[in-house]
Coordinates of C-alpha atoms and ligand atoms in Angstrom, one line a residue:
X671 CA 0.0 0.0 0.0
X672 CA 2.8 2.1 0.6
X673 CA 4.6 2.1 -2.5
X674 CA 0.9 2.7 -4.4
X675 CA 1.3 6.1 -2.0
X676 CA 4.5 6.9 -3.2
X677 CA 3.7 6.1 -6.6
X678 CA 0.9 8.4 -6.6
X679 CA 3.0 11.4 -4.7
X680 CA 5.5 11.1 -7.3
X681 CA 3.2 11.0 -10.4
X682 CA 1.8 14.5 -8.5
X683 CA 4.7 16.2 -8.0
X684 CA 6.3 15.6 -11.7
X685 CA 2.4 16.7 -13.2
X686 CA 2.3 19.5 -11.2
X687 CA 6.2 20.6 -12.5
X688 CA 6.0 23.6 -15.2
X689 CA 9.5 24.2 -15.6
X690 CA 9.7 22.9 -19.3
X691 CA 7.8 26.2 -21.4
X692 CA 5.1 25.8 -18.7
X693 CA 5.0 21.8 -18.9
X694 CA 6.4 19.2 -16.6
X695 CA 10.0 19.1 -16.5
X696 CA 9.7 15.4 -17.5
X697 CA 8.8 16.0 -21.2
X698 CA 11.9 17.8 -21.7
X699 CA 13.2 14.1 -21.1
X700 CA 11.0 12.2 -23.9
X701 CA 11.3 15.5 -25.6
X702 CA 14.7 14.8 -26.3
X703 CA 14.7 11.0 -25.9
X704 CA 12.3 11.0 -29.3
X705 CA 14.5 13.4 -30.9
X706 CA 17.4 11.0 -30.6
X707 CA 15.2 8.3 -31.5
X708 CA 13.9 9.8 -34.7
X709 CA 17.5 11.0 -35.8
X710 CA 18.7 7.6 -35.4
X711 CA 15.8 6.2 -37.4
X712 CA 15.7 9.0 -40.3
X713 CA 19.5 9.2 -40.5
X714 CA 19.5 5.6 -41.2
X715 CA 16.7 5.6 -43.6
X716 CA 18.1 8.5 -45.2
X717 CA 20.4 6.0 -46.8
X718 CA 19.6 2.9 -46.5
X719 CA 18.1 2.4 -50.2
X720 CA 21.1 4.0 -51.2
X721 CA 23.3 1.1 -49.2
X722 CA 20.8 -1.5 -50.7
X723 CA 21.3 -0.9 -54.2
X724 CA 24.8 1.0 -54.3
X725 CA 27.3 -1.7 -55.9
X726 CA 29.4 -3.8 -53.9
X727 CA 32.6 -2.0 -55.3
X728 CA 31.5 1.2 -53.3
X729 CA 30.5 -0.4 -50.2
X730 CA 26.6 -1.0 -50.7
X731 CA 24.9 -4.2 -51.1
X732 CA 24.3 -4.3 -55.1
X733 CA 21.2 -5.6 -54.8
X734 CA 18.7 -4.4 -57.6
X735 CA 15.6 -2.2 -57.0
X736 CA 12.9 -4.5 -56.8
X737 CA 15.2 -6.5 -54.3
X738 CA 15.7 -3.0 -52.4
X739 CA 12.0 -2.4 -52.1
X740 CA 11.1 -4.9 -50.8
X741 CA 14.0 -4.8 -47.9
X742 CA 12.6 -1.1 -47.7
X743 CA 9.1 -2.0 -46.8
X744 CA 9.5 -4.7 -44.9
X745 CA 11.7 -3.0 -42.7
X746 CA 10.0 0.5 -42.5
X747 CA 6.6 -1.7 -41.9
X748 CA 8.1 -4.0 -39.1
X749 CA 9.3 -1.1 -37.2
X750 CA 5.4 0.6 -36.7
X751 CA 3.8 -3.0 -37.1
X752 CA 5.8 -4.0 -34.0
X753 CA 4.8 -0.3 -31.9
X754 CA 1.6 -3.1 -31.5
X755 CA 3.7 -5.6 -29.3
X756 CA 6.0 -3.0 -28.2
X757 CA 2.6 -1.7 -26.5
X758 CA 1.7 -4.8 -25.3
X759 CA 4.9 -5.9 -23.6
X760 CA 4.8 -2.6 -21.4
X761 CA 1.4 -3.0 -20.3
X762 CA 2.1 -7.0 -19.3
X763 CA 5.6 -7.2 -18.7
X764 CA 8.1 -4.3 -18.6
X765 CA 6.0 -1.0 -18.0
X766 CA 7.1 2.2 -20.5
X767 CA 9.5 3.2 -18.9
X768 CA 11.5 -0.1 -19.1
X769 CA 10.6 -0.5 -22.3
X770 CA 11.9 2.6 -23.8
X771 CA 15.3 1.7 -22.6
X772 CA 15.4 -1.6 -23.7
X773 CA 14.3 -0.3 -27.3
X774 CA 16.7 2.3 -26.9
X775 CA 19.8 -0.4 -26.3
X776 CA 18.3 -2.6 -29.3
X777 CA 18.2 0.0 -31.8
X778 CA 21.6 1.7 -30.7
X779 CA 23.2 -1.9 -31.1
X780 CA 21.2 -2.4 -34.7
X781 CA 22.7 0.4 -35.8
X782 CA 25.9 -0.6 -35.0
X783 CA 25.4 -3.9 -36.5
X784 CA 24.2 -2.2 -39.5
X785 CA 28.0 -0.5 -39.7
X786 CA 29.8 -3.7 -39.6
X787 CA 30.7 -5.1 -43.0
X788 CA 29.0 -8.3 -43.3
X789 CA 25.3 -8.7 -44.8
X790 CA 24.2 -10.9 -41.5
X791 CA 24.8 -8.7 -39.2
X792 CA 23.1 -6.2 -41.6
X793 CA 19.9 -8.2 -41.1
X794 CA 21.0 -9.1 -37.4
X795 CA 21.1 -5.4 -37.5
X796 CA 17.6 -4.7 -38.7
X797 CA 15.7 -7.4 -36.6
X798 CA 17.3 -5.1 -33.4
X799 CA 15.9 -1.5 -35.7
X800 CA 12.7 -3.1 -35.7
X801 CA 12.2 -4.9 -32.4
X802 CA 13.5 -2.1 -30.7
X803 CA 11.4 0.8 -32.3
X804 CA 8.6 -1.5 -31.6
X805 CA 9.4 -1.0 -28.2
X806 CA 10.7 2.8 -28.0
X807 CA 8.5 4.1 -30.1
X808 CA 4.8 3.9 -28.8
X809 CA 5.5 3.6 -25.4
X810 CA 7.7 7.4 -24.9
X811 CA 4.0 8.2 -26.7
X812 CA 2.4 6.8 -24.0
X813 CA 4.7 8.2 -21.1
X814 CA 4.1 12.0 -22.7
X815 CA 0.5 11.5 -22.0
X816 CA 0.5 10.0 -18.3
X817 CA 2.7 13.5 -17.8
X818 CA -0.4 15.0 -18.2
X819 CA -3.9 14.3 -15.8
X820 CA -7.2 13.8 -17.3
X821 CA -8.6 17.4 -18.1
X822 CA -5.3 18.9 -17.7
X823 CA -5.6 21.7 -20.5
X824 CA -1.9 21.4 -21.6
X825 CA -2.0 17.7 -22.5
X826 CA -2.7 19.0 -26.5
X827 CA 0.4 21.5 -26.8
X828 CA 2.5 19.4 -24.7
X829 CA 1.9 16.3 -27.9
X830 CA 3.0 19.3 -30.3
X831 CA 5.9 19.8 -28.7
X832 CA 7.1 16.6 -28.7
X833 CA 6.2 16.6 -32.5
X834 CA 8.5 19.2 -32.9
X835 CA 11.1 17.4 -31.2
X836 CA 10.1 14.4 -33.4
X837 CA 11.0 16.5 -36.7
X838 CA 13.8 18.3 -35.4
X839 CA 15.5 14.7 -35.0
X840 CA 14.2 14.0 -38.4
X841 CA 15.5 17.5 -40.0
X842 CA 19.5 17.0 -38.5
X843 CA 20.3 13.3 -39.1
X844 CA 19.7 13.4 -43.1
X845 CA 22.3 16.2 -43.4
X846 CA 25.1 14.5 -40.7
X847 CA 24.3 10.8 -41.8
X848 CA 24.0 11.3 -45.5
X849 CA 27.2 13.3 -45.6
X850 CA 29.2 11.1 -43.2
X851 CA 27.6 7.9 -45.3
X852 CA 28.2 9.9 -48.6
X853 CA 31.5 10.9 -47.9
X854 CA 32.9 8.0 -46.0
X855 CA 30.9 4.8 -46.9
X856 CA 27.6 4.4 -46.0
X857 CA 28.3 2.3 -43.0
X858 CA 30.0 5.1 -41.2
X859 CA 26.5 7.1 -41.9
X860 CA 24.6 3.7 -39.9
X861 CA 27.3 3.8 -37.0
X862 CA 26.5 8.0 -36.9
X863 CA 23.1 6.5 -36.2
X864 CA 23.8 4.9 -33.5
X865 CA 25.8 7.5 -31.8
X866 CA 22.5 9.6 -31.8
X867 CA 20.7 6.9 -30.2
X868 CA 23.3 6.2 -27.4
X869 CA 23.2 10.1 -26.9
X870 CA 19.6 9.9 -26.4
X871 CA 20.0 6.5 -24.1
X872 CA 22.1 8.7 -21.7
X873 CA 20.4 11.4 -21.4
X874 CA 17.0 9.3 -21.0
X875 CA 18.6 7.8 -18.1
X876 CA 20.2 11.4 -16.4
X877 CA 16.6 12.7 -17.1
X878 CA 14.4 9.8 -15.6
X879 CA 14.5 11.3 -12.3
X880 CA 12.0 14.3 -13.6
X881 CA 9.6 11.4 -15.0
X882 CA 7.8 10.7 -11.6
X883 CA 6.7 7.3 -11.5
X884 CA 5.2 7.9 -14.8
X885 CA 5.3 4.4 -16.6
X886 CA 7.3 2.9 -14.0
X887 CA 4.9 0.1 -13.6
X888 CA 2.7 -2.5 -16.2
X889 CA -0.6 -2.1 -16.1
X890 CA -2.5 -3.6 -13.2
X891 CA -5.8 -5.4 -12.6
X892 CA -5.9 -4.6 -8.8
X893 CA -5.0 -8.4 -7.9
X894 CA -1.4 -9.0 -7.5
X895 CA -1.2 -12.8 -8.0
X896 CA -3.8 -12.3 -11.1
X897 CA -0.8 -9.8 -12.4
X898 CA 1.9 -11.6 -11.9
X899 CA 0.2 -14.8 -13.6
X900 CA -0.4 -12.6 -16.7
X901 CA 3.2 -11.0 -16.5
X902 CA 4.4 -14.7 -16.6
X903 CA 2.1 -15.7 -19.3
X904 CA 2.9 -12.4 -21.5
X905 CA 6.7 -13.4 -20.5
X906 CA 6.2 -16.9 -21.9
X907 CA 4.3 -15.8 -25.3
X908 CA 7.6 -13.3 -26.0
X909 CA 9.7 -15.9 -25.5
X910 CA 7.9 -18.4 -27.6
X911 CA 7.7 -16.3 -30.1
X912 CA 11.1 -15.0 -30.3
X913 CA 12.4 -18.8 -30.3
X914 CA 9.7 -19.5 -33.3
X915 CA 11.0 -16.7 -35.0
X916 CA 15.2 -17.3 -33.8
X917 CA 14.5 -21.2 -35.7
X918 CA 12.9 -20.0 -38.7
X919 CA 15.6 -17.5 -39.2
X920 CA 18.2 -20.4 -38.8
X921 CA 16.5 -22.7 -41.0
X922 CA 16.5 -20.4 -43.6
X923 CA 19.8 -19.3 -43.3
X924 CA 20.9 -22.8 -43.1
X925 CA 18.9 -23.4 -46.7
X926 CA 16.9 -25.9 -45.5
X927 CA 14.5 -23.7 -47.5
X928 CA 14.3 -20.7 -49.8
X929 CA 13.8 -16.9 -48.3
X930 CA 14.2 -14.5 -50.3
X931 CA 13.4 -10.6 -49.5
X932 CA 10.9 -10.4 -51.8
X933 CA 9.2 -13.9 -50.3
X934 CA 8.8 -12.3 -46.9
X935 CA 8.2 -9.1 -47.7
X936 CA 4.8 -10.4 -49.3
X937 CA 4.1 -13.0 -47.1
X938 CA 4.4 -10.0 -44.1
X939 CA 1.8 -7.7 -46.9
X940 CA -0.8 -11.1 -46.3
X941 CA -0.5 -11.3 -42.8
X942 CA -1.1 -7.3 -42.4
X943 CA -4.3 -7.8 -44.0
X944 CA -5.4 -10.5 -42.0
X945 CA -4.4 -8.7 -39.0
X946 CA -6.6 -5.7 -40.7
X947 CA -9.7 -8.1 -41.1
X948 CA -9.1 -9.5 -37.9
X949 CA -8.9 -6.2 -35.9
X950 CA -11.5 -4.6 -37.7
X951 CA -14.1 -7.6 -37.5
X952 CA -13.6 -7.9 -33.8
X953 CA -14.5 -4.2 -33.8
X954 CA -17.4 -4.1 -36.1
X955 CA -18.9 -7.4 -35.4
X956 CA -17.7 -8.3 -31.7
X957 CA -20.3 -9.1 -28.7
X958 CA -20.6 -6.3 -26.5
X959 CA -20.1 -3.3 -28.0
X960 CA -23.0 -0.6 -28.1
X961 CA -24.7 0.6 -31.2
X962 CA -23.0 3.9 -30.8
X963 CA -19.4 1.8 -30.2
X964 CA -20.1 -0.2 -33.4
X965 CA -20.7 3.2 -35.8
X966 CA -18.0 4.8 -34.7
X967 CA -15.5 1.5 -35.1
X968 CA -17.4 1.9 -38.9
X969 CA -15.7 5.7 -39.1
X970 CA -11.9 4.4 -37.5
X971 CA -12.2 2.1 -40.4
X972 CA -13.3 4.8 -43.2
X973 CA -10.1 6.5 -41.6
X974 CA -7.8 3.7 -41.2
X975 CA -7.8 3.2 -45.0
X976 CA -7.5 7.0 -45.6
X977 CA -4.4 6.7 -43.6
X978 CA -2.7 3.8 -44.8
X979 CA -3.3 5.1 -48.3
X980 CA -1.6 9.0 -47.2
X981 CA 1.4 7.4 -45.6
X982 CA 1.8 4.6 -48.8
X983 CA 3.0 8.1 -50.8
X984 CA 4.5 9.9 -48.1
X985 CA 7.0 7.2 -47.2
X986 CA 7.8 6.8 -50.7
X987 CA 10.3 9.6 -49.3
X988 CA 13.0 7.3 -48.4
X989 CA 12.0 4.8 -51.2
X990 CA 11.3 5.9 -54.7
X991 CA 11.6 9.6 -54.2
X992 CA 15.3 8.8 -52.7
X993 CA 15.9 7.2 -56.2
X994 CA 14.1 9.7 -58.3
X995 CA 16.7 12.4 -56.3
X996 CA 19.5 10.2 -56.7
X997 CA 19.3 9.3 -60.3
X998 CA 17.4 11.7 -62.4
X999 CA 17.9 15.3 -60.1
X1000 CA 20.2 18.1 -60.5
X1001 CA 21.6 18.9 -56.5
X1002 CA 23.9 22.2 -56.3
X1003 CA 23.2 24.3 -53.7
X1004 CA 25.0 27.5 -53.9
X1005 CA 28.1 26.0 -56.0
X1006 CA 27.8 22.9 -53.5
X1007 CA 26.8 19.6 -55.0
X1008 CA 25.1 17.8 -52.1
X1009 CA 24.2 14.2 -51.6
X1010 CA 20.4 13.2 -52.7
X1011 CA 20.1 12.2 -48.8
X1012 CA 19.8 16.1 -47.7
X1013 CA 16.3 16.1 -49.5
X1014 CA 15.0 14.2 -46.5
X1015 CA 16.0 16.9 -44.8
X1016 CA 13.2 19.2 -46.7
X1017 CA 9.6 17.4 -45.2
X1018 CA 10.7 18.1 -41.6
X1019 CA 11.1 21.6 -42.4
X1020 CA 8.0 22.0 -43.7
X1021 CA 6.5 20.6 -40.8
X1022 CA 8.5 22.5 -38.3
X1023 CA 8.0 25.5 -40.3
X1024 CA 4.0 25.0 -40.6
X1025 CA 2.8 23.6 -37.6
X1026 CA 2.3 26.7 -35.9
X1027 CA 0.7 28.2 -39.1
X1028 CA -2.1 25.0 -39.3
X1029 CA -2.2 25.3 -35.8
X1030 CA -3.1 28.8 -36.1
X1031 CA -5.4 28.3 -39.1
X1032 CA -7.5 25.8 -37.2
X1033 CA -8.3 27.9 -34.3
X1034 CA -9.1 31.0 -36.7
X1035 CA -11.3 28.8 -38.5
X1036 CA -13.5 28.2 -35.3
X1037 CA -16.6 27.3 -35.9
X1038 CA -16.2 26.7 -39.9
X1039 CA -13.2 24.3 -38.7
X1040 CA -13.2 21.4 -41.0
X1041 CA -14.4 17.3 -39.5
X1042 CA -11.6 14.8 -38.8
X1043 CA -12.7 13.0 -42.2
X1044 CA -12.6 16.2 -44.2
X1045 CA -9.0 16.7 -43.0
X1046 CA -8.4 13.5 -44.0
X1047 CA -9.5 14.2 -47.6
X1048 CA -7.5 17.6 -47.8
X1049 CA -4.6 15.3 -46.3
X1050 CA -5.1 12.5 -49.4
X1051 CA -5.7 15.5 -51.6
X1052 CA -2.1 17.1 -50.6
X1053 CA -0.4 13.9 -51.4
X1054 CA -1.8 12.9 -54.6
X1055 CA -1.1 16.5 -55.6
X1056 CA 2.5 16.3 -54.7
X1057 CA 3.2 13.0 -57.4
X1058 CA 1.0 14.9 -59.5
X1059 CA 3.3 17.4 -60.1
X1060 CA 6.2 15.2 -60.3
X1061 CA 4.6 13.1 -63.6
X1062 CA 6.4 15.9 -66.2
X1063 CA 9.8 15.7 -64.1
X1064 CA 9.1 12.0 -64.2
X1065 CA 8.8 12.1 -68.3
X1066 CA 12.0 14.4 -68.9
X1067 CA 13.8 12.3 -66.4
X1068 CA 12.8 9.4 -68.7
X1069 CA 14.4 10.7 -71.8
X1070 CA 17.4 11.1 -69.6
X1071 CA 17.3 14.9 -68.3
X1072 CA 18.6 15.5 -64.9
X1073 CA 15.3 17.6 -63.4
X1074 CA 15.8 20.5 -60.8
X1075 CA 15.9 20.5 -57.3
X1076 CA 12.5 22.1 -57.1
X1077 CA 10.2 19.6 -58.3
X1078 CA 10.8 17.1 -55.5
X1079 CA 11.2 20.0 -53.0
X1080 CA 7.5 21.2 -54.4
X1081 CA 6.5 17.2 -53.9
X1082 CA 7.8 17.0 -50.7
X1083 CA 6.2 20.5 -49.7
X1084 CA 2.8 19.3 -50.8
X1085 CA 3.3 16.1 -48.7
X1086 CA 4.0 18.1 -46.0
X1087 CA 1.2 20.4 -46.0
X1088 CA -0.9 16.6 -46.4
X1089 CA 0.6 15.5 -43.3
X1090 CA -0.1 18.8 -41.4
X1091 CA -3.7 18.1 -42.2
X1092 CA -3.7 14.3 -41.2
X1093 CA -1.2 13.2 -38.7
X1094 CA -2.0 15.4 -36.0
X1095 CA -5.7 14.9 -36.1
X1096 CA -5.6 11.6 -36.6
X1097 CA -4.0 9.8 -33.4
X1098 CA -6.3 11.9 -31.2
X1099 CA -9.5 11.4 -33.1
X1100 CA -9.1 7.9 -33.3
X1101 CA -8.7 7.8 -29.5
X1102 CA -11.6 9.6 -29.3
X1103 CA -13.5 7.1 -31.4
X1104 CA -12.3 4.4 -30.1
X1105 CA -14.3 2.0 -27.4
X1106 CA -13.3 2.5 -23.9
X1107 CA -12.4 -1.3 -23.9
X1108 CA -9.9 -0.8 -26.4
X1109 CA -8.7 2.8 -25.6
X1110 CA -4.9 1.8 -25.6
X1111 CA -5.4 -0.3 -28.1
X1112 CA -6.0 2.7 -30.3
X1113 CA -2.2 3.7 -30.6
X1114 CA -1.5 0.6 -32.5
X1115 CA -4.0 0.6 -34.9
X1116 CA -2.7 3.8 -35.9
X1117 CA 0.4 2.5 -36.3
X1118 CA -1.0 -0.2 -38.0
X1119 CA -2.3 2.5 -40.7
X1120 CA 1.5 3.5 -41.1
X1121 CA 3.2 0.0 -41.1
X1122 CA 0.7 -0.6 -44.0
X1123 CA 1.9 2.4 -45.6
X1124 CA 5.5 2.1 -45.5
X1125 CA 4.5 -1.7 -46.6
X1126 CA 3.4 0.0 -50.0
X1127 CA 6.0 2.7 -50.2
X1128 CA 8.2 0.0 -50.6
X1129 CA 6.4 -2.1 -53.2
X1130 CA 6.6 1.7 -55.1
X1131 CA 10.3 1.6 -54.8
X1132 CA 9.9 -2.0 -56.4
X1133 CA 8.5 -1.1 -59.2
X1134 CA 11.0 1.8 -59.9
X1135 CA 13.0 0.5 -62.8
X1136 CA 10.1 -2.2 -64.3
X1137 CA 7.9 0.5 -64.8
X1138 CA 8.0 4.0 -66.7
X1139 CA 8.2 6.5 -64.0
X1140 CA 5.6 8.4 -65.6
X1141 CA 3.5 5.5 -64.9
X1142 CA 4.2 4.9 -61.5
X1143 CA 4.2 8.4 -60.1
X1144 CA 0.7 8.8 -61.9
X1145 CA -0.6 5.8 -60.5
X1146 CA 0.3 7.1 -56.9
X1147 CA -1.2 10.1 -58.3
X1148 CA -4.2 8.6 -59.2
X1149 CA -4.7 6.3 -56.5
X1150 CA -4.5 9.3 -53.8
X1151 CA -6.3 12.0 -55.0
X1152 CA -8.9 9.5 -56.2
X1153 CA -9.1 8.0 -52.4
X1154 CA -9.8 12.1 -51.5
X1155 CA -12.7 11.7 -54.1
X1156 CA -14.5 8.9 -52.5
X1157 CA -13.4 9.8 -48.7
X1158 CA -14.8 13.3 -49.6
X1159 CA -18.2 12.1 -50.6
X1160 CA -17.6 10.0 -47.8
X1161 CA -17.4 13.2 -45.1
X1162 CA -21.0 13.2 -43.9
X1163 CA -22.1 9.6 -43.4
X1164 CA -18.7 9.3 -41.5
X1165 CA -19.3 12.1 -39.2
X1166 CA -22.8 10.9 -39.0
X1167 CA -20.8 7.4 -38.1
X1168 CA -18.6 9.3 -35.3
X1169 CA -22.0 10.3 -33.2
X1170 CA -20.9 13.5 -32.0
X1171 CA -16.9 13.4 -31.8
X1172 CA -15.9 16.1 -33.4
Ligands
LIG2244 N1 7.0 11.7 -38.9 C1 6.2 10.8 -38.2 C2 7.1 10.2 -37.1 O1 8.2 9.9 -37.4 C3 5.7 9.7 -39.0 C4 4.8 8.8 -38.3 C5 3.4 9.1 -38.1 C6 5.3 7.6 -37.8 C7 2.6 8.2 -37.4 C8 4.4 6.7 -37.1 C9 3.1 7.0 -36.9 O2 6.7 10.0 -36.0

């Protein structure tokens, strides 16, 4: 009873803390923590496809670019498909705050894995990336909002500015890891990587002490032996999966049968749908939901496949774009010839640079403020505009012109001002929406929507050299701004759907 007490003192003092612009103290931690995080993860991914299919000779991997895609998606998709477990593992086994630092220590050590020169401890490497985003990634979510009480006014800016610190991470690491990976093999970029992780790892730990006893703890059900029997069944399904998982990798590796990238990459695009129809029929058709619960599970769905469908063009970012910049675009900034990396560099600028205007914008529009689903549309809208625009560079770079800078900077602003319109909205209305029963839950179906995504981003990047570029930026084109079509005559029986969340 007394460390319940304590716990609860604790929790008190660090939410009543506003020594971090006005918040508690403790989000300056996972403030920076994230940051780290999200330079480790964009640095690497700034140049990873560029690893994949640079030749051997130059210290990439030669493979070609439908190989490359599909190493692209499956990793990028792993990483947000495993925020689900990564979620789960807190709540039964670890608690957040646990498992932050153990996803911290995986990824550091991935990266580093990544930088040594031998193609299995590449993929050693990106098991550790995925497993240990999975567990990093939701849960320092989680943490920021256990900062804040129920009611407490400040929860919604405080979740803004750790988006910031999200996209400042993003903005630095394409420019240091692309021109250390550039410049000095890409591996050295990878180990840069991991430097920014352990940097974050430290300071996580120096700063825990301004955390409270937020996270400290898994989830209870109020009877200790029930918990602990749960802990040690939850303990027991890791472990059996990781040791199901550990044999198949052996088998393969052994050749006892064929895996090839391409193989698993599609087997993992089946088993995200069937986790889709699984999640989604438990939702729509489960016992014991209300009629009210069951409409709005209708409108997380009409918004689930919105989002999938925004983020399968806006990861195309480190995927076909990354090509497109590499192969077909003239960089020269004044007199400078950069490395095609520093374009990922350009989206979280926009975002850092716009936020406050859509924040702004929103609150202006009061009243006339547009629905969650209509958001979505403009969102969809955004990014089918941005390949849009790309389809003439796309045909000049086909008869072999090197394009300007500007049209993937224009793309990548257009994404942007999509994302602005999506991504912020979209975590929080879906928690709105979501039955009480499966509240938490709610965080991994959205990063279900953007492990589905990244799945197709990849499958773009696939396609890049079998298909006229025209073609496939069109298609991505097509397929977006027609999804903003059909979500947009879709606006009013969804809102209907959402009974009165706004
Ligand atoms: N830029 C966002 C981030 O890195 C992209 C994202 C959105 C990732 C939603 C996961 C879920 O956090």
């Amino acid at each position: 009873m007394a460390s319940q007490t304590d716990h609860a003192q604790s929790l008190k003092l660090a939410r009543e803390d506003r020594s971090f612009f006005g918040h508690p103290r403790g989000l300056a931690t996972l403030f920076f923590t994230e940051m780290w995080e999200r330079f480790s993860y964009y640095g690497m991914r700034a140049i990873l496809i560029y690893f994949l299919t640079d030749t051997i000779g130059k210290g990439g991997l030669g493979f070609t670019d439908s190989k490359a895609g599909a190493v692209y998606g499956l990793y990028a998709s792993m990483v947000y498909l495993l925020c689900l477990g990564g979620g789960w593992v807190a709540d039964r086994i670890t608690g957040q705050r646990r498992a932050v630092l153990i996803g911290g220590v995986f990824i550091a050590a991935g990266e580093f894995c990544l930088a040594m020169p031998s193609e299995v401890s590449f993929y050693a490497g990106l098991v550790l990336l995925m497993m240990g985003t999975g567990m990093l990634k939701g849960n320092v979510s989680t943490i920021v909002g256990q900062l804040y009480q129920q009611g407490d006014p400040r929860r919604d800016s405080g979740f803004s500015i750790f988006y910031m610190g999200i996209n400042i991470g993003a903005l630095i690491s394409p420019l240091i890891c692309g021109w250390v990976g550039h410049n000095y093999g890409w591996r050295m970029g990878f180990a840069i990587a991991g430097v920014g992780m352990l940097a974050g790892l430290i300071q996580y730990v120096l700063g825990g002490r301004h955390l409270g006893s937020a996270g400290l703890h898994p989830a209870s059900t109020g009877d200790p032996v029930k918990d602990q029997r749960q802990k040690r069944n939850a303990a027991l399904a890791v472990g059996g999966g990781l040791a199901v998982f550990g044999l198949i990798a052996l088998l393969g590796a052994a050749g006892v049968f064929q895996m090839t990238a391409e193989g698993i990459d599609n087997i993992e695009g089946w088993a995200l749908l069937g986790i889709v129809v699984v999640v989604f029929s438990w939702l729509l058709l489960g016992k014991g939901w209300t009629p009210i619960e069951r409409k709005r599970s209708a409108a997380i769905l009409v918004l689930f496949i919105a989002s999938a469908l925004f983020w399968a063009a806006f990861e195309q970012a480190g995927s076909s774009l990354s090509l497109f910049g590499e192969r077909s675009t003239h960089r020269s900034l004044f007199g400078y010839d950069y490395p095609a990396s520093w374009f990922q560099f350009v989206q979280p600028f926009f975002v850092i640079a716009f936020a406050p205007v859509y924040a702004w914008l929103w609150l202006a529009l009061t009243k006339r403020e547009p629905s969650s689903p209509a958001k979505f549309a403009l969102g969809l809208l955004f990014g089918g505009l941005a390949f849009a625009i790309l389809v003439p560079a796309a045909m000049m770079a086909q008869n072999g012109a090197q394009v300007a800078q500007w049209w993937l900077v224009t793309t990548y602003f257009l994404q942007t001002m999509g994302e602005l319109c999506l991504s912020p909205v979209g975590l929080s209305a879906m928690t709105k929406l979501a039955p009480e029963r499966a509240a938490g839950f709610m965080m991994g179906i959205w990063f279900l929507s953007t492990s589905i995504g990244n799945w197709m981003a990849g499958k773009a990047a696939s396609l890049y050299s079998s298909m006229p570029l025209p073609t496939l930026f069109g298609s991505v084109a097509a397929f977006s701004i027609g999804a903003a079509v059909v979500l947009t005559l879709l606006i009013r029986p969804t809102v209907r759907l959402m009974s009165g969340v706004k």
